[in-house]
mmCIF file of C-alpha atoms and ligand atoms in Angstrom:
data_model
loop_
_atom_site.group_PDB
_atom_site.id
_atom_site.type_symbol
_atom_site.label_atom_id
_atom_site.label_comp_id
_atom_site.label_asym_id
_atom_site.label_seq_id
_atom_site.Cartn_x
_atom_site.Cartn_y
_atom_site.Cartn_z
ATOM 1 C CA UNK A 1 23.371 39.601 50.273
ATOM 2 C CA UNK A 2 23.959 37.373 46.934
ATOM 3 C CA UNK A 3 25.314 39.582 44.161
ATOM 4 C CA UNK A 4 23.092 39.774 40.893
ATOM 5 C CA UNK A 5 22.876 36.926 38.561
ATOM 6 C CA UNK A 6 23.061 38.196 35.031
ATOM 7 C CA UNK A 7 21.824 35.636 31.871
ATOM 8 C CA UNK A 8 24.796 35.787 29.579
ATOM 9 C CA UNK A 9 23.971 35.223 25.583
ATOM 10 C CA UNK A 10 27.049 34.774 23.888
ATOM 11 C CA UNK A 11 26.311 35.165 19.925
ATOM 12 C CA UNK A 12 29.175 32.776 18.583
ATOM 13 C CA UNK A 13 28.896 28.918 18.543
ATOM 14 C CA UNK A 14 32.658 28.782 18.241
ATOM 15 C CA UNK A 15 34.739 27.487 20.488
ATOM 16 C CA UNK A 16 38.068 30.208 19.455
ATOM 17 C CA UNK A 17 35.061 32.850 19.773
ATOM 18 C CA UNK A 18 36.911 35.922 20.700
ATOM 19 C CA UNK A 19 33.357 37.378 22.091
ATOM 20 C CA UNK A 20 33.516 34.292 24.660
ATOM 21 C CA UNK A 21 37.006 36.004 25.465
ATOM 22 C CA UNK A 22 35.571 38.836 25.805
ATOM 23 C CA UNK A 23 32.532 37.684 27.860
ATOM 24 C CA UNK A 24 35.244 35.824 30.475
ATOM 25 C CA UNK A 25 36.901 39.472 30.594
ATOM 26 C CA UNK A 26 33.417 40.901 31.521
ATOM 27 C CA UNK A 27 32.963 38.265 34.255
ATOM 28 C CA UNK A 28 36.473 38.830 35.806
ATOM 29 C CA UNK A 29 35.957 42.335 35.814
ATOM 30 C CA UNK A 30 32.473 41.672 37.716
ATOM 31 C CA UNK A 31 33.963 39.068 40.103
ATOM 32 C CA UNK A 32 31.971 38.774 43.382
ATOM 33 C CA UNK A 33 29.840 41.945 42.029
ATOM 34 C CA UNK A 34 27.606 39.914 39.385
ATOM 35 C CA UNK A 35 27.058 36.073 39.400
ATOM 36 C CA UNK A 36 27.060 34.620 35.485
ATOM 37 C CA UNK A 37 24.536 32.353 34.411
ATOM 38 C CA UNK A 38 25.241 31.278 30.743
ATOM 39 C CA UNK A 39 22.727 30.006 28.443
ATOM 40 C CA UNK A 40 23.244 27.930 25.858
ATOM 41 C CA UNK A 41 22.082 29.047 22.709
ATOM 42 C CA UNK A 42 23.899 26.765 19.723
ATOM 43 C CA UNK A 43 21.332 23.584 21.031
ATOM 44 C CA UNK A 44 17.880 25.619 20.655
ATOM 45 C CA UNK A 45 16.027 24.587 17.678
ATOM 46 C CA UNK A 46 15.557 26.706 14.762
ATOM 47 C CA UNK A 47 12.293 28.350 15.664
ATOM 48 C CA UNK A 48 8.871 27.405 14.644
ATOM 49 C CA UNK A 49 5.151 28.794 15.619
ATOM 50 C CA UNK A 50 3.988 24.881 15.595
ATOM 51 C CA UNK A 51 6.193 24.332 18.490
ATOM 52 C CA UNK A 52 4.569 27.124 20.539
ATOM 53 C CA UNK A 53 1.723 24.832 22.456
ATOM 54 C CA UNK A 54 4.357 22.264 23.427
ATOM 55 C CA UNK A 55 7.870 23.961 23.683
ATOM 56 C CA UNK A 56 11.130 22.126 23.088
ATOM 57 C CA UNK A 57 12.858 21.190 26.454
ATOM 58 C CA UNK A 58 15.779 23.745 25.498
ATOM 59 C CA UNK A 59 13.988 26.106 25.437
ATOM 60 C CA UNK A 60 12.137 25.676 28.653
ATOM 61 C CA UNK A 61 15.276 25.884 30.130
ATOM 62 C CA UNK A 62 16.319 29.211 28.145
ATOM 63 C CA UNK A 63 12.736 30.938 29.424
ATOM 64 C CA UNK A 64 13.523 29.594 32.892
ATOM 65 C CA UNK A 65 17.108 31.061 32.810
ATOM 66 C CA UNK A 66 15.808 34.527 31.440
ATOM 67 C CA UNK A 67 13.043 34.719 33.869
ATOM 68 C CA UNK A 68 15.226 34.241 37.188
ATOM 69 C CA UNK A 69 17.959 36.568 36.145
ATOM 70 C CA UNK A 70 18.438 40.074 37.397
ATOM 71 C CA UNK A 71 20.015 41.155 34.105
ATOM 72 C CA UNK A 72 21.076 39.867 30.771
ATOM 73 C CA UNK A 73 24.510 40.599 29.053
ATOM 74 C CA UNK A 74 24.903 39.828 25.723
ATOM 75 C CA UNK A 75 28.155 39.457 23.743
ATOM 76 C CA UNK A 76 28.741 39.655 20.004
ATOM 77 C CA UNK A 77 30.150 38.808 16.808
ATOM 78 C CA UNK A 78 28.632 41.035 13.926
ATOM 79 C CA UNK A 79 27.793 38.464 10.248
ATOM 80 C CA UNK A 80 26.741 40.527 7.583
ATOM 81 C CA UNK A 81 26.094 43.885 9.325
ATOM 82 C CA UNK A 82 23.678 42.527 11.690
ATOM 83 C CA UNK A 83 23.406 40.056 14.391
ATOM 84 C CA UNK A 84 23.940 36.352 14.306
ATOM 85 C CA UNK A 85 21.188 34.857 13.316
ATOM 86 C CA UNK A 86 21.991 31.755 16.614
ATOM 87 C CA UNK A 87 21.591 34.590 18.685
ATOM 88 C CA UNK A 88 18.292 36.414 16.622
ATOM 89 C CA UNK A 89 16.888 32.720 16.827
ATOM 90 C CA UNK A 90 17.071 33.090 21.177
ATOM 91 C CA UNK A 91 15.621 35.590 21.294
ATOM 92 C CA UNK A 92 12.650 34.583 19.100
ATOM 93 C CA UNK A 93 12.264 31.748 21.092
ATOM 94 C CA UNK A 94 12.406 33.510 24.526
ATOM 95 C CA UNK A 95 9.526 36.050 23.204
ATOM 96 C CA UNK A 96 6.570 33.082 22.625
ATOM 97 C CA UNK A 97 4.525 31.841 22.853
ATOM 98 C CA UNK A 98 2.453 35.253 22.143
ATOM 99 C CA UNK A 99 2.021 37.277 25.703
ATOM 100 C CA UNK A 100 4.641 34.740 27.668
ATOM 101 C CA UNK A 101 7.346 36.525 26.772
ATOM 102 C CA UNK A 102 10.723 35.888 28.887
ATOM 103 C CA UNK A 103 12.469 39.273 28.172
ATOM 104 C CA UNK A 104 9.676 41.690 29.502
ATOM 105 C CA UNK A 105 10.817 44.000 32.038
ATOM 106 C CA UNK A 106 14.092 42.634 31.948
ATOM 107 C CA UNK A 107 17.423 44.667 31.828
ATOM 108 C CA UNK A 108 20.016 43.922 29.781
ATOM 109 C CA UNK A 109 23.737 45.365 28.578
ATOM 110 C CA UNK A 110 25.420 44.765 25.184
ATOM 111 C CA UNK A 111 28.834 44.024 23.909
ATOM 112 C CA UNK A 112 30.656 43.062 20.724
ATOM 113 C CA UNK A 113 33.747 41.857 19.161
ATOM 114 C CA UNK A 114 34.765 41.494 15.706
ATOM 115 C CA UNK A 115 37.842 41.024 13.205
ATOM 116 C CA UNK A 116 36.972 44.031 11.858
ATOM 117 C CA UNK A 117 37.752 47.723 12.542
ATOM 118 C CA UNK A 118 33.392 48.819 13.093
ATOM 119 C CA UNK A 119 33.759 46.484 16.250
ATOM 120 C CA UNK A 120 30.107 45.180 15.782
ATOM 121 C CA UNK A 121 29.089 48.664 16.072
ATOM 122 C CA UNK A 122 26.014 47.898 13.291
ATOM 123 C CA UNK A 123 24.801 44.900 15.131
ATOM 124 C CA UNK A 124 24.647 46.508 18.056
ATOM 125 C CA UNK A 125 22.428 48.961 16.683
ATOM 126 C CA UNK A 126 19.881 46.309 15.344
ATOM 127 C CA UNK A 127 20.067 44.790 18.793
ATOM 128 C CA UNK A 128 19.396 47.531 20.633
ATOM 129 C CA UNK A 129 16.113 48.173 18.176
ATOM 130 C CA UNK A 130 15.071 44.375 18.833
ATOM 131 C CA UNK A 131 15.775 44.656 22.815
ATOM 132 C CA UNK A 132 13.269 47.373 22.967
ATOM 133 C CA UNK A 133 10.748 45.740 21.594
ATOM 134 C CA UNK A 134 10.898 43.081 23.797
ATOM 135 C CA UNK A 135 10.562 46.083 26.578
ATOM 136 C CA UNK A 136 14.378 45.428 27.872
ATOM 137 C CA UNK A 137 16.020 47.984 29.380
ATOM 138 C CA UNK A 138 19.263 48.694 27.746
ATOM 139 C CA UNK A 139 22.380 50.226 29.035
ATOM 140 C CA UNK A 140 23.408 53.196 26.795
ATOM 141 C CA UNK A 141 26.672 53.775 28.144
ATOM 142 C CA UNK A 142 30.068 52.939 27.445
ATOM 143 C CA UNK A 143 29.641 51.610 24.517
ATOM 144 C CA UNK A 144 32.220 48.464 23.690
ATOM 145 C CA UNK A 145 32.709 48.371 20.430
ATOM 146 C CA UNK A 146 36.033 46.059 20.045
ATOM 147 C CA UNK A 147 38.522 44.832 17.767
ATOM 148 C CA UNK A 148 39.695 41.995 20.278
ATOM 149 C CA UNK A 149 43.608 40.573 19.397
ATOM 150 C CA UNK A 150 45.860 38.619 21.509
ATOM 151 C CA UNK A 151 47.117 42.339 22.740
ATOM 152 C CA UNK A 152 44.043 43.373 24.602
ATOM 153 C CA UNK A 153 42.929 40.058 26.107
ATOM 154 C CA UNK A 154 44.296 36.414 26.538
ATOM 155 C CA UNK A 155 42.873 33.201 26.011
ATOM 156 C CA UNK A 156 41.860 32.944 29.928
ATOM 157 C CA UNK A 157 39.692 36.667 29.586
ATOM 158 C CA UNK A 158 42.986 38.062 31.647
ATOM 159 C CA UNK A 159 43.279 42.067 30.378
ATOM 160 C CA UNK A 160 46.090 43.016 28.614
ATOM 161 C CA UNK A 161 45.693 46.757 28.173
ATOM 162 C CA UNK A 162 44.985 49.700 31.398
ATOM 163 C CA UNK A 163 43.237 51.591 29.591
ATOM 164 C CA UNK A 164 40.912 48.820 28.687
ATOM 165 C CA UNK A 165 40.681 47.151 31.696
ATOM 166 C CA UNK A 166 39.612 50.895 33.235
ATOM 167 C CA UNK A 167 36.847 50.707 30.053
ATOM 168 C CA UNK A 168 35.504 47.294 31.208
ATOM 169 C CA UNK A 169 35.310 48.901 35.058
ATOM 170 C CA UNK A 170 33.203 51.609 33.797
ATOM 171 C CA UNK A 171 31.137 49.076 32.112
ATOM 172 C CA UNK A 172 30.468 46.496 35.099
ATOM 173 C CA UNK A 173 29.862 49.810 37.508
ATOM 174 C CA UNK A 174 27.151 50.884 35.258
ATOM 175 C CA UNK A 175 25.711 47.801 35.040
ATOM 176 C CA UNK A 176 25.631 46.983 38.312
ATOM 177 C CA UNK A 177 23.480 49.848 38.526
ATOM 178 C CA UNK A 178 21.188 48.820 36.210
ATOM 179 C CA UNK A 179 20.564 45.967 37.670
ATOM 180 C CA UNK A 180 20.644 46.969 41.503
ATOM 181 C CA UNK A 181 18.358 50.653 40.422
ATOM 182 C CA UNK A 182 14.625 49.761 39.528
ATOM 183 C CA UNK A 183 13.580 50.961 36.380
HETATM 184 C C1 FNR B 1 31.954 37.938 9.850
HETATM 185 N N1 FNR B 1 32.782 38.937 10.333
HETATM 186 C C2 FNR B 1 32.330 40.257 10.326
HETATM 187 N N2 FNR B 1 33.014 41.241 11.025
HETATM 188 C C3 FNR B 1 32.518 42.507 11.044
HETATM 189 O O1 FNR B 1 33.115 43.366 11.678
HETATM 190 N N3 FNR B 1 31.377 42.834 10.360
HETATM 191 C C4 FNR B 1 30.674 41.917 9.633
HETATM 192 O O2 FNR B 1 29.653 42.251 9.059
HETATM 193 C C5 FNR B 1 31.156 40.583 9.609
HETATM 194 N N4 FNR B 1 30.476 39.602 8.920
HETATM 195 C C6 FNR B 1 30.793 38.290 9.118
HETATM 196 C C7 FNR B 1 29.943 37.288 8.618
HETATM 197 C C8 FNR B 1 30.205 35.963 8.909
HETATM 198 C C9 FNR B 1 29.231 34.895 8.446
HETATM 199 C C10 FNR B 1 31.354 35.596 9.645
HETATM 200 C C11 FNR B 1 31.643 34.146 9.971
HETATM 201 C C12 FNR B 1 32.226 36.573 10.093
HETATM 202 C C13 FNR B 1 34.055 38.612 10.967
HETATM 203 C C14 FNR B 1 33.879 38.393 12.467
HETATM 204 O O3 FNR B 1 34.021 39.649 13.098
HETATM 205 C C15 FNR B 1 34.947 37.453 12.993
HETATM 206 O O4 FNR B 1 34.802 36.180 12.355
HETATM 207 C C16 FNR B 1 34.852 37.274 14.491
HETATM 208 O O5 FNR B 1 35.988 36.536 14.920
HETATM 209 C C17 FNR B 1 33.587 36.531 14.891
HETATM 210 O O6 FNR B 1 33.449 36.489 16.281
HETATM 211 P P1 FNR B 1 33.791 35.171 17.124
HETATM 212 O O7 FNR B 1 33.109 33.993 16.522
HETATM 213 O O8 FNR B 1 35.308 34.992 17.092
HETATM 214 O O9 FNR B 1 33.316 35.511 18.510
#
């Protein structure tokens, strides 16, 4: 049996993202479990209700993407105390037109890095309020809430730390769950 493919929404358009670093961490800790589909998110246009009846090909492919996954992950930077607006802009897009929504019934697991010592805790917590509304599923536990250095993962997503890498198992296991358990 294939494993799971899980949509992966990474919230940073740059390319020294440490959320990306964290995102390859995820995936190596999920190797041969969960299959990684990334979607691009930086080339969507900003979005627009006059675009509904004839939707941008980038976003055809985002809905497309979304619908044939198993489960979504999405990793984080936190701007401003709330979520990057890139990332607020997918998942606008994915939820029109108006009852052809991509994200309904889906599952989905959240993660976050930042500079800072909150770790993207408070954009977490207004994603989690926008992924219900879009009725997805979301994982409530662990939690990763990260201050990602050099320390804790290299530039390849290669673990640095034991006790982290033990954290990320935890996370993929439950996951897996989520995504193999109907809800
Ligand atoms: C930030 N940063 C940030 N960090 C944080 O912990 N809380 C915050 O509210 C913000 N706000 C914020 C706004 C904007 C516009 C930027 C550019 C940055 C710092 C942020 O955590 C840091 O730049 C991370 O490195 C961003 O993640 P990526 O791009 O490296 O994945």
């Amino acid at each position: 049996m294939s494993a799971p493919t899980i949509a992966l929404l990474v919230g940073s358009l740059s390319s020294h993202s440490i959320n990306h670093r964290l995102a390859l961490a995820i995936g190596n800790t999920a190797m041969g479990r969960l299959d990684f589909d990334p979607i691009s998110i930086g080339d969507l246009p900003l979005y627009n209700r006059d675009l509904d009846t004839e939707l941008p090909g980038t976003v055809l492919r985002l809905k497309r993407q979304i619908k044939a996954c198993d489960g979504i992950l999405i990793v984080t930077p936190e701007y401003n105390r709330s979520l990057p607006s890139a990332l607020k802009n997918a998942l606008d897009w994915g939820s029109r037109p108006y009852g052809e929504s991509a994200w309904q019934g889906k599952v989905a697991a959240i993660a976050g890095a930042s500079s800072g010592a909150i770790g993207t805790a408070i954009a977490q917590s207004h994603l989690r309020i926008i992924l219900t509304h879009l009725d997805i599923v979301t994982l409530p536990q662990p939690e990763l809430y990260l201050r990602v250095t050099d320390e804790l993962i290299d530039a390849n997503g290669k673990v640095l730390d034991e006790q982290f890498q033990a954290l990320l198992h935890r996370f993929v296991d439950r996951l897996v769950s989520l995504v193999t358990t109907p809800v």
